[in-house]
mmCIF file of C-alpha atoms in Angstrom:
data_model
loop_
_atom_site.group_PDB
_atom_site.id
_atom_site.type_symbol
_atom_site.label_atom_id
_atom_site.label_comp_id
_atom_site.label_asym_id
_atom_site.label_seq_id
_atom_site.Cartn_x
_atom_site.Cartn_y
_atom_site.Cartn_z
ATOM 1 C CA UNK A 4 147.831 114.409 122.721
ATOM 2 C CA UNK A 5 146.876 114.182 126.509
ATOM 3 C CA UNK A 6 143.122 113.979 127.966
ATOM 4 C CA UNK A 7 143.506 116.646 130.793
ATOM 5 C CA UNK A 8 140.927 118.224 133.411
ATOM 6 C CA UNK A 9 140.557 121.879 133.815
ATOM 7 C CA UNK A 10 139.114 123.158 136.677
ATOM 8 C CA UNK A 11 137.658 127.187 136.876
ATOM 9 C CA UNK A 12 134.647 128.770 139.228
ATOM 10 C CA UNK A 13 133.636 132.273 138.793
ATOM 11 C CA UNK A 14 131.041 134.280 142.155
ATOM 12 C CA UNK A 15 128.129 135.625 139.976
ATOM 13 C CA UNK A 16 127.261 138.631 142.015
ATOM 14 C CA UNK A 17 123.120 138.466 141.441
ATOM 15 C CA UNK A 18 121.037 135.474 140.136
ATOM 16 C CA UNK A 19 120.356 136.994 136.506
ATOM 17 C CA UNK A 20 120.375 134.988 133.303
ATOM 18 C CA UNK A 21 122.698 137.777 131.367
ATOM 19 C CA UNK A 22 125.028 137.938 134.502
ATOM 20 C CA UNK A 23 125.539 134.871 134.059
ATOM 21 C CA UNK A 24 126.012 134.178 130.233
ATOM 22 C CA UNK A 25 128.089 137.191 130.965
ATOM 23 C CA UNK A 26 130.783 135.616 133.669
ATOM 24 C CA UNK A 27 130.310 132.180 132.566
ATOM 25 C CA UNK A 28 131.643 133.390 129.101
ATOM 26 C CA UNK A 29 134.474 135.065 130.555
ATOM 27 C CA UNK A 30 135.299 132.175 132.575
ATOM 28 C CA UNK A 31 134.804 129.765 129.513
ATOM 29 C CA UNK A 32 137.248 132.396 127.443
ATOM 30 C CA UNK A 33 139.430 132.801 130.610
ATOM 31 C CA UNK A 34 139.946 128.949 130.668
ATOM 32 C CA UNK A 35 140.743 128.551 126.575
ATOM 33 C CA UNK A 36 142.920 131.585 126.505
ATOM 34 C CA UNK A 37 144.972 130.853 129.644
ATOM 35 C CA UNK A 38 145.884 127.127 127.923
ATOM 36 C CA UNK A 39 146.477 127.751 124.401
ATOM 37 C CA UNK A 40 143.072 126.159 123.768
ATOM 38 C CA UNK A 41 140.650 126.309 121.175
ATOM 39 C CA UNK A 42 137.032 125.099 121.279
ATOM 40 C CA UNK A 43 137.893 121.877 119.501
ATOM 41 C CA UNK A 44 140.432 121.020 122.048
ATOM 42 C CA UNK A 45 137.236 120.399 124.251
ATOM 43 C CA UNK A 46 136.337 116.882 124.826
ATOM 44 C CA UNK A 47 133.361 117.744 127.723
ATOM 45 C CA UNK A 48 132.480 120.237 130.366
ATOM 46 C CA UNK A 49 131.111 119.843 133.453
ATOM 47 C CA UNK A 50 129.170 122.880 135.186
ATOM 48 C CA UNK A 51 127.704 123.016 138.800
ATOM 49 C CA UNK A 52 126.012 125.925 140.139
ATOM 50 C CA UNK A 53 125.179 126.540 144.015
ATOM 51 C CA UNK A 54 121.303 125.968 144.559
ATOM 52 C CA UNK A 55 120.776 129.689 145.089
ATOM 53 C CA UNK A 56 121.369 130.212 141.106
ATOM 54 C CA UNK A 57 118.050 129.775 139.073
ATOM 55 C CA UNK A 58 117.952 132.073 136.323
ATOM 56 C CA UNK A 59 119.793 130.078 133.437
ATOM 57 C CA UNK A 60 121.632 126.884 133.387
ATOM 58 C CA UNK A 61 125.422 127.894 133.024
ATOM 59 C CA UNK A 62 125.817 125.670 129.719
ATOM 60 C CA UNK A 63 124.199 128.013 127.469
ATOM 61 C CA UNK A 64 126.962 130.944 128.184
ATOM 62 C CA UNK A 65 129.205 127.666 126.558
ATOM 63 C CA UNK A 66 126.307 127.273 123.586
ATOM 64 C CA UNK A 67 126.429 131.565 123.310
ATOM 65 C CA UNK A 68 130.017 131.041 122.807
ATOM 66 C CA UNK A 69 129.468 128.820 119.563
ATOM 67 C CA UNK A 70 130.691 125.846 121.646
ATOM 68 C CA UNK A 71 128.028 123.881 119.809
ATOM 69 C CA UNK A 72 129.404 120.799 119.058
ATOM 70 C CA UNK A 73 130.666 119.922 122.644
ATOM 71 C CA UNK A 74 128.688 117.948 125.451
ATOM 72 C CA UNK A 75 127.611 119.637 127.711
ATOM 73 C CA UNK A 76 126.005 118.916 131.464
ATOM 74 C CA UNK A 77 124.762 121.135 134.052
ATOM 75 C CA UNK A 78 124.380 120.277 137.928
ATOM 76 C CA UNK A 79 123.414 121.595 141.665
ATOM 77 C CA UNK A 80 126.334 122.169 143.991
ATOM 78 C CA UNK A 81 126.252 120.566 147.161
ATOM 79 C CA UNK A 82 124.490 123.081 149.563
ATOM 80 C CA UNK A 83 126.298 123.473 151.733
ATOM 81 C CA UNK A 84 126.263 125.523 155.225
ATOM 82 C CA UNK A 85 128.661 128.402 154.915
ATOM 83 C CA UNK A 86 129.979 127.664 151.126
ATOM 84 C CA UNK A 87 130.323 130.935 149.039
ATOM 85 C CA UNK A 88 127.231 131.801 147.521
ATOM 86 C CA UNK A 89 126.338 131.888 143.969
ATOM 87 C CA UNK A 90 129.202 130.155 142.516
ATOM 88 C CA UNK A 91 129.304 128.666 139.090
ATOM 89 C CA UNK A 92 132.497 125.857 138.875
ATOM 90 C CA UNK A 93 133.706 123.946 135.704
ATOM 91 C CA UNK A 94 135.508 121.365 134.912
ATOM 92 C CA UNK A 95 136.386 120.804 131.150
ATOM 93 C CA UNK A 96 138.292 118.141 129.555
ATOM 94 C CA UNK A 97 140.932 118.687 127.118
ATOM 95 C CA UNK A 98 142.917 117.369 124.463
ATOM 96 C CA UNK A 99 146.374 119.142 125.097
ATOM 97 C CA UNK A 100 149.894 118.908 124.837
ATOM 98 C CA UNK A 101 149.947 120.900 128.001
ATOM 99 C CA UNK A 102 151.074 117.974 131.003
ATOM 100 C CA UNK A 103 149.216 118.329 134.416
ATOM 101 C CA UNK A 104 151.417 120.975 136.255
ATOM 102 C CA UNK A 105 151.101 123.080 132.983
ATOM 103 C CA UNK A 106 147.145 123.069 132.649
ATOM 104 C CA UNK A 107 146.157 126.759 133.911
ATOM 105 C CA UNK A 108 142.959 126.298 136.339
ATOM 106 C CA UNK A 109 140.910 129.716 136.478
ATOM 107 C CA UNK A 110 139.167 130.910 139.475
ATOM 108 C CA UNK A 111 137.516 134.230 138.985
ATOM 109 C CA UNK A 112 137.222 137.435 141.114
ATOM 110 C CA UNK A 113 136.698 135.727 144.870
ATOM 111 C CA UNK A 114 135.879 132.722 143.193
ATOM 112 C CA UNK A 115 139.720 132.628 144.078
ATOM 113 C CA UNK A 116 139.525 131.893 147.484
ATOM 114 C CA UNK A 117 137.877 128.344 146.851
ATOM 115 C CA UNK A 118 141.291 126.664 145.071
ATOM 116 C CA UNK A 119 143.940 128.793 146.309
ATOM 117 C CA UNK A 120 146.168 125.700 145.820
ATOM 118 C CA UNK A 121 145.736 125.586 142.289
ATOM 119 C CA UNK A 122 143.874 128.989 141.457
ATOM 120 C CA UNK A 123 146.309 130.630 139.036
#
């Protein structure tokens, strides 16, 4: 078994805590599904959220999902002039079989246009 990053953003389109435990999750699923994961593949994930997002800390769309038993952190994007608003981005570590070119990075809706290099 490899340690390997994933890396996934999803463009929450209002500040609301259910919006966001909403597209988070889907993200979250998104990023399992897409590499043959399963929540005890997880080894840590990472969230940042732009400073215009207040209503909920992304992490508990992760706890929502039963992903109880994983650490969690949650962070403030760098704000920065003329970055896409109201972003949410991850980055989860993995126990896989899956070698770097093969790990599936998720970028969400316009999210998409942040990682178009590696956005799959």
């Amino acid at each position: 078994m490899a340690v390997r990053a994933v890396r996934g953003a999803v463009q929450l389109g209002r500040d609301d805590a259910e919006h966001m435990q909403e597209q988070v999750g889907e993200l979250l699923t998104a990023i399992l599904e897409r590499n043959g994961l399963l929540a005890d593949d997880l080894i840590s994930v990472w969230f940042t959220a732009t400073p215009d997002l207040h209503s909920d800390f992304p992490a508990a769309a992760a706890r929502a999902l039963g992903i109880t038993d994983v650490p969690l952190i949650c962070a403030q994007e760098l704000d920065v002039d003329g970055a896409m608003e109201r972003v949410v981005r991850v980055l989860a570590h993995v126990e896989t079989e899956l070698s770097k070119t093969g790990i599936a990075h998720v970028y969400l809706g316009a999210a998409g246009a942040l990682r178009k290099d590696i956005a799959q």
